[in-house]
Every structure is written in C-alpha cells, then in structure tokens.
Amino acid sequence: MKEKFLKILLNPKYIFGVYLIISVVTSISKYLRGDYAINNYLIFKNVFYNTIHQKNLFIHYPDLYFDLNHYGVFFSVLIAPFAVMPDWLGISLWNAANTFILIYGIYKLPFSDSKKALFGLLCLQEYITAALSLQFNVALTGLLLLSAVYIHEKKEVKSVTAILIGVFVKIYGIVGLSQFFFIKNKTKFILSGLIIAAVFFALPMVYSSPKFVVQCYADWFQSIVEKNNENQVLGNMQDISLMGFFRRILGDSSISNLVFLAFGLPLFAAPYFRINQYKQYTFQLMILASTLLFLVLFSSSSESPTYIIAIVGVLIWFFLQKKRTPFIIGLLVFVIIFTCFSTSDLFPKYVKHNYIIKYSLKAVPCIIVWLRIIYELLTKDFEKNYSLE
C-alpha cells in the first residue's frame, strides 16, 4: 500500500492531473459564490469586447467591473475564445489553459519524473493562491520556463514566441531575454522575433482598427506608470517585494524603485561575466531561477498571486543542488512556510494583517534565496556542484 502511494505521489502525471482538477474546481466554486476574483475574469473578458467596440481599455467601467485593466490590447486575442463562452465555462477553461501552460513548462524541465512530481507538490500551495485569483501569472510562469527550455533545445522560434506573448500581455515577459546569451542562432531568434512581434502588433487591428491599437499602446504605457505610483502605498496588497519590504520597514513610501534597482540590476547582471560557465545547462537554469525571483522581488506590482513565479524559481534552484545540505533544505522550508503559507489559515489573521502584509514579509524568504543564488552564480563551478539527475 505504501509503495503504491509513493508511486502515485512521485508520478508527475497524477500531480499534474491534480493541478487541472483544482483549476476547474476553484473556478466553478468562485463563479457559484460570486467571489471577488470573478471580477478579474470580467476585466479580462471585456478587454476583448472593448477592443471590438474600440473603447479605451484602461479606464473604469463600473457597470461591468471594478478596478482597472492593465493588460495590453494583444491580450484580447488570447482571451477571445473564452470571452464568447458562458462565464462559468469561460472561467473554467481559462484557468485550465493557464494551468496547462504552467505544468507543461515544468514537464519540459530537464529533471527526472520524480523530481517533477515533487516540484509540483512543493509549489502546489502557491499555485492554488494564484489560481484562485484567475490571473495570467500562472501561464506567464510556464511561458518563461518554456522560453528558456526552447533556447537550450535550439528552438528559437518557439522561444521568442513564448517571450513575446508575455511581453505583449504583461510586459514582464521581457525578462525571458535573460537567456539571450545562451542562444546559438541569435540571427534566427532576432529575425523571427521581429516578424512575430509585427504579427502580434497587427492582430487586434483585424477586429478593431490600426488607429485604435496604436492609441492602446500609448494608453497602456500611461496606465502602467499610474499603477506603479499607486502600488507604492504602505500596507496595501501590492508591492510585496524587496522594495516594498524596505519601504514598509522604513515607513517611507517615497523611496524610488531606482534606488533598489541601482544595486539589484548590477547584482543580477554580474554572473553574465562568467562566460566559461555558459555551456553548462545547470548555469543557464540557475540564471532562469534568478530571473524568476528578480522579476517578483523588484516589481512594485507584485502581490500574493504573483509569487507562483518566484516559487518556481526557488524550486529550480533547489532541485539543481547536487548536495542538499541542512542549510539548503532549511532555506526551502523557510520559503514554504513563510512565503507559500504566509497568507493561508496556517497564520492567524492578526499576524497576517499586522505583520506579514503590513511589512511585505512574504518576500523575505525569497530575498534570501535570491541572494544565495547570486552568490552561487558568481562563485560555483556548475559542472562539479550541480546536477540534473
């Protein structure tokens, strides 16, 4: 019985099946209860309809939903198949589609089946947090994984497509270019990227107009600037990041993002000087882990559902370790408890609201792991100290 249970537990097909079941169950549950997360789907759905009717995508429509859209006009292409369905079905399939991209990204990682299964188990709690919000972060995580894996597989067109989907929907996909130096055929990557970008830019014009689409990009830029300013408020549900942690500890919301990026970007970029390590796939994957964490820790838009991106980065770092010392295992446990479960019922409401949210403490374990990753990238021999087995 025990062996049968372990066989199921260490089989990624069963774990990934659980993910898909959760994606549908949470969606229908949210729909039936009229949960606030349904508002996110209504925003997404109306990106398509507002594009058709050539209405500003980035202003309030209180008769349709509350809050604002911050996704680009290209997103209307992706959401269209779901938007035309009844809401209960559209929501369920939307969440399932996002989930499928994530689990396919994990499946494509060069780990053994048992590692992939454990990978899925360890990020399940963070996945549920993200899935409950019905946001694009789940799919974005999968796209970033695929963009890196496809570069290693010398599938430049697929890689740049994954990156550009992320860019045209949420800008964040641009970090997929962190793997650029590992591309063998850079010319093919760049040329195919330019062609695909032109196609993505023009697609919404088919059911709107060129003038409207061009205006959308100007409006999108303005909305991102305004959102960044709104995020830098002490104690809100945004800015759960390295920047937010220090702003809240110091009690000063006016500290510019540039202050943090001034040391964060050089740290992030420093490992690229280790050109002799480029040929090691483990080095490339560790750069990916650093990228996923950097994206979350240095964004004022980071919120609890965004951490699916960071946790996947943490797990890549963990599973690359050839020797999992008590220190390494301790860091992972620290992340699982204080990042993944910090917003769950494991912590009393008083602690969550007065400490974890107030001071962006969810970010702290990931900050420590990211600094550890940078240290390893700068000092370790990736041929000797890391393994894909």
Coordinates of C-alpha atoms in Angstrom, one line a residue, residues 27-300:
S27 CA -13.1 28.3 -11.0
I28 CA -16.6 26.9 -10.7
S29 CA -16.5 27.5 -6.9
K30 CA -15.6 31.1 -7.4
Y31 CA -18.3 31.5 -10.0
L32 CA -21.1 30.0 -7.9
R33 CA -20.1 32.1 -4.9
G34 CA -19.8 35.3 -6.9
D35 CA -16.3 35.7 -5.5
Y36 CA -14.4 38.9 -6.0
A37 CA -11.9 37.0 -8.2
I38 CA -14.6 36.7 -10.8
N39 CA -14.1 40.5 -11.3
N40 CA -10.6 39.7 -12.7
Y41 CA -12.1 37.5 -15.3
L42 CA -14.7 40.1 -16.2
I43 CA -11.9 42.6 -16.7
F44 CA -10.1 40.1 -19.0
K45 CA -13.3 39.2 -20.9
N46 CA -14.1 42.9 -21.6
V47 CA -10.6 43.5 -23.0
F48 CA -11.9 41.6 -26.0
Y49 CA -15.3 43.3 -26.1
N50 CA -13.9 46.8 -25.5
T51 CA -11.4 46.2 -28.3
I52 CA -14.1 45.2 -30.7
H53 CA -16.1 48.4 -29.8
Q54 CA -12.9 50.4 -29.8
K55 CA -13.4 51.7 -26.3
N56 CA -10.5 52.7 -24.0
L57 CA -9.1 49.5 -22.3
F58 CA -7.6 51.3 -19.3
I59 CA -10.4 53.3 -17.8
H60 CA -13.1 52.4 -15.2
Y61 CA -16.3 50.7 -16.3
P62 CA -18.2 50.5 -13.0
D63 CA -21.3 49.0 -14.7
L64 CA -19.1 46.0 -15.9
Y65 CA -16.5 45.5 -13.2
F66 CA -14.4 47.4 -10.6
D67 CA -10.7 48.1 -10.7
L68 CA -8.7 48.6 -13.9
N69 CA -7.3 46.5 -16.7
H70 CA -3.5 46.6 -17.1
Y71 CA -3.0 44.0 -19.9
G72 CA -2.1 45.0 -23.4
V73 CA -4.5 45.0 -26.4
F74 CA -2.9 41.8 -27.7
F75 CA -4.5 40.1 -24.7
S76 CA -7.8 40.4 -26.5
V77 CA -6.6 37.8 -29.0
L78 CA -5.8 35.3 -26.2
I79 CA -9.0 35.9 -24.2
A80 CA -11.4 35.9 -27.2
P81 CA -12.2 32.1 -27.2
F82 CA -13.1 32.2 -23.5
A83 CA -14.9 35.6 -23.6
V84 CA -17.5 34.3 -26.1
M85 CA -18.4 31.4 -23.9
P86 CA -20.9 31.4 -21.0
D87 CA -19.0 32.8 -18.0
W88 CA -19.0 29.6 -16.0
L89 CA -17.4 27.7 -18.9
G90 CA -15.1 30.5 -20.0
I91 CA -13.7 31.0 -16.4
S92 CA -13.1 27.2 -16.0
L93 CA -11.3 26.8 -19.3
W94 CA -9.4 30.0 -18.9
N95 CA -8.0 28.8 -15.6
A96 CA -7.3 25.3 -17.0
A97 CA -5.5 26.7 -20.0
N98 CA -3.2 28.8 -17.8
T99 CA -2.6 25.8 -15.6
F100 CA -1.8 23.6 -18.6
I101 CA 0.9 26.1 -19.8
L102 CA 2.5 26.0 -16.3
I103 CA 2.5 22.2 -15.9
Y104 CA 3.8 21.8 -19.5
G105 CA 6.6 24.3 -18.6
I106 CA 7.5 22.2 -15.5
Y107 CA 7.2 19.0 -17.6
K108 CA 9.8 20.3 -20.1
L109 CA 12.4 21.0 -17.3
P110 CA 15.3 18.5 -17.5
F111 CA 14.6 16.8 -14.2
S112 CA 13.6 13.2 -13.5
D113 CA 9.9 12.3 -13.3
S114 CA 10.1 12.0 -9.5
K115 CA 11.7 15.5 -9.2
K116 CA 9.0 16.9 -11.5
A117 CA 6.4 15.4 -9.2
L118 CA 8.0 16.8 -6.1
F119 CA 8.4 20.1 -7.9
G120 CA 4.6 20.1 -8.5
L121 CA 3.8 19.2 -4.9
L122 CA 6.1 21.8 -3.4
C123 CA 4.6 24.7 -5.4
L124 CA 1.0 23.4 -5.1
Q125 CA 0.1 25.9 -2.3
E126 CA 1.4 28.9 -4.3
Y127 CA -0.3 27.6 -7.4
I128 CA -3.6 27.5 -5.6
T129 CA -3.1 31.1 -4.4
A130 CA -2.5 32.1 -8.0
A131 CA -5.3 30.0 -9.5
L132 CA -7.8 31.4 -7.0
S133 CA -7.2 34.9 -8.5
L134 CA -7.8 33.7 -12.1
Q135 CA -4.8 35.8 -13.2
F136 CA -2.3 35.4 -16.1
N137 CA 0.6 34.8 -13.7
V138 CA 0.3 31.1 -13.9
A139 CA 0.6 31.0 -17.6
L140 CA 3.4 33.6 -17.6
T141 CA 5.4 31.4 -15.3
G142 CA 5.0 28.5 -17.8
L143 CA 5.9 30.7 -20.7
L144 CA 9.1 31.9 -19.1
L145 CA 10.1 28.2 -18.4
L146 CA 9.4 27.3 -22.0
S147 CA 11.3 30.2 -23.4
A148 CA 14.4 29.0 -21.5
V149 CA 14.0 25.3 -22.3
Y150 CA 13.4 26.0 -26.0
I151 CA 16.6 28.0 -26.2
H152 CA 18.5 25.0 -24.9
E153 CA 16.7 22.8 -27.4
K154 CA 17.7 25.2 -30.2
K155 CA 14.0 26.0 -31.0
E156 CA 14.5 29.8 -31.3
V157 CA 11.1 30.5 -32.9
K158 CA 9.2 28.8 -30.1
S159 CA 11.3 30.5 -27.5
V160 CA 10.8 34.0 -28.9
T161 CA 7.1 33.3 -29.3
A162 CA 6.8 32.4 -25.6
I163 CA 8.7 35.6 -24.6
L164 CA 6.6 37.9 -26.9
I165 CA 3.3 36.5 -25.6
G166 CA 4.4 37.6 -22.1
V167 CA 5.7 41.0 -23.4
F168 CA 2.5 41.8 -25.3
V169 CA 0.2 40.8 -22.4
K170 CA 2.0 42.0 -19.3
I171 CA 5.5 43.4 -20.3
Y172 CA 7.0 41.1 -17.7
G173 CA 7.8 38.5 -20.4
I174 CA 10.7 40.7 -21.4
V175 CA 12.8 39.0 -18.7
G176 CA 12.8 35.9 -20.9
L177 CA 15.7 37.7 -22.7
S178 CA 17.9 36.9 -19.8
Q179 CA 18.7 33.7 -21.7
F180 CA 19.7 35.6 -24.8
F181 CA 23.5 35.0 -24.4
F182 CA 22.9 31.2 -24.4
I183 CA 21.2 31.3 -27.9
K184 CA 23.2 29.5 -30.6
N185 CA 21.5 31.1 -33.6
K186 CA 20.9 34.6 -32.5
T187 CA 20.1 35.8 -36.0
K188 CA 17.2 33.4 -36.3
F189 CA 16.0 34.4 -32.9
I190 CA 16.0 38.1 -33.7
L191 CA 14.6 37.9 -37.2
S192 CA 11.8 35.6 -36.2
G193 CA 11.1 37.8 -33.1
L194 CA 10.7 40.8 -35.3
I195 CA 8.2 39.0 -37.6
I196 CA 6.2 37.6 -34.7
A197 CA 6.2 40.9 -32.9
A198 CA 4.8 42.6 -36.0
V199 CA 2.1 39.9 -36.3
F200 CA 1.1 40.3 -32.6
F201 CA 1.0 44.1 -33.0
A202 CA -1.3 43.8 -36.0
L203 CA -3.6 41.0 -35.0
P204 CA -6.0 43.1 -32.9
M205 CA -6.4 45.5 -35.8
V206 CA -8.3 42.7 -37.6
Y207 CA -11.4 43.3 -35.4
S208 CA -10.7 46.9 -34.3
S209 CA -8.6 49.5 -36.3
P210 CA -4.9 50.5 -36.7
K211 CA -5.6 53.8 -35.1
F212 CA -7.2 52.3 -32.0
V213 CA -4.5 49.7 -31.5
V214 CA -1.7 52.4 -31.7
Q215 CA -3.7 54.5 -29.2
C216 CA -4.0 51.5 -26.9
Y217 CA -0.2 51.2 -26.6
A218 CA 0.1 54.9 -25.6
D219 CA -2.8 54.4 -23.1
W220 CA -1.2 51.2 -21.8
F221 CA 2.1 53.0 -21.0
Q222 CA 0.3 55.7 -19.1
S223 CA -1.7 53.1 -17.1
I224 CA 1.5 51.3 -16.1
V225 CA 3.1 54.5 -14.9
E226 CA 0.0 55.4 -12.8
K227 CA -0.3 51.8 -11.4
N228 CA 3.3 51.9 -10.3
N229 CA 2.7 55.1 -8.3
E230 CA -0.5 53.6 -6.8
N231 CA 1.4 50.5 -5.7
Q232 CA 3.9 52.3 -3.6
V233 CA 1.5 52.7 -0.7
L234 CA 2.4 51.4 2.7
G235 CA 0.4 48.4 3.9
N236 CA -1.7 47.7 0.7
M237 CA -1.9 44.3 -1.1
Q238 CA 0.6 45.4 -3.7
D239 CA 4.4 46.0 -3.5
I240 CA 5.0 42.6 -1.8
S241 CA 8.6 42.8 -2.9
L242 CA 12.1 43.5 -1.8
M243 CA 11.4 47.2 -2.5
G244 CA 8.1 47.0 -0.6
F245 CA 9.7 45.3 2.4
F246 CA 12.3 48.1 2.9
R247 CA 9.8 50.8 2.1
R248 CA 7.5 49.5 4.8
I249 CA 10.2 48.7 7.4
L250 CA 11.5 52.3 7.0
G251 CA 8.0 53.7 6.8
D252 CA 8.8 55.7 3.7
S253 CA 6.7 55.0 0.5
S254 CA 8.5 57.7 -1.4
I255 CA 11.7 55.7 -1.9
S256 CA 12.1 55.3 -5.6
N257 CA 12.3 51.9 -7.3
L258 CA 15.5 53.2 -8.9
V259 CA 17.3 53.2 -5.5
F260 CA 16.7 49.4 -5.3
L261 CA 17.4 48.7 -9.0
A262 CA 20.7 50.6 -8.7
F263 CA 22.1 47.7 -6.7
G264 CA 19.7 44.9 -7.9
L265 CA 20.4 45.2 -11.6
P266 CA 24.3 45.0 -11.2
L267 CA 23.9 42.0 -8.9
F268 CA 21.6 40.3 -11.4
A269 CA 23.9 41.0 -14.3
A270 CA 27.2 40.2 -12.6
P271 CA 27.0 36.4 -13.3
Y272 CA 27.0 37.0 -17.1
F273 CA 30.7 37.8 -16.9
R274 CA 31.3 34.1 -16.1
I275 CA 31.4 33.3 -19.8
N276 CA 33.2 30.0 -19.2
Q277 CA 30.1 28.7 -17.4
Y278 CA 27.7 29.4 -20.3
K279 CA 27.9 25.9 -21.8
Q280 CA 26.6 24.3 -18.6
Y281 CA 22.8 23.8 -18.8
T282 CA 22.7 24.0 -15.0
F283 CA 24.2 27.5 -15.1
Q284 CA 21.6 28.5 -17.6
L285 CA 18.8 27.2 -15.4
M286 CA 20.2 28.9 -12.4
I287 CA 20.1 32.2 -14.4
L288 CA 16.4 31.3 -15.0
A289 CA 15.8 30.8 -11.3
S290 CA 17.4 34.2 -10.6
T291 CA 15.3 35.8 -13.3
L292 CA 12.0 34.5 -11.9
L293 CA 12.9 35.7 -8.4
F294 CA 14.2 39.1 -9.7
L295 CA 11.0 39.7 -11.6
V296 CA 8.9 39.4 -8.5
L297 CA 11.3 41.0 -5.9
F298 CA 11.9 44.1 -8.0
S299 CA 8.4 44.9 -9.0
S300 CA 6.0 47.2 -7.1

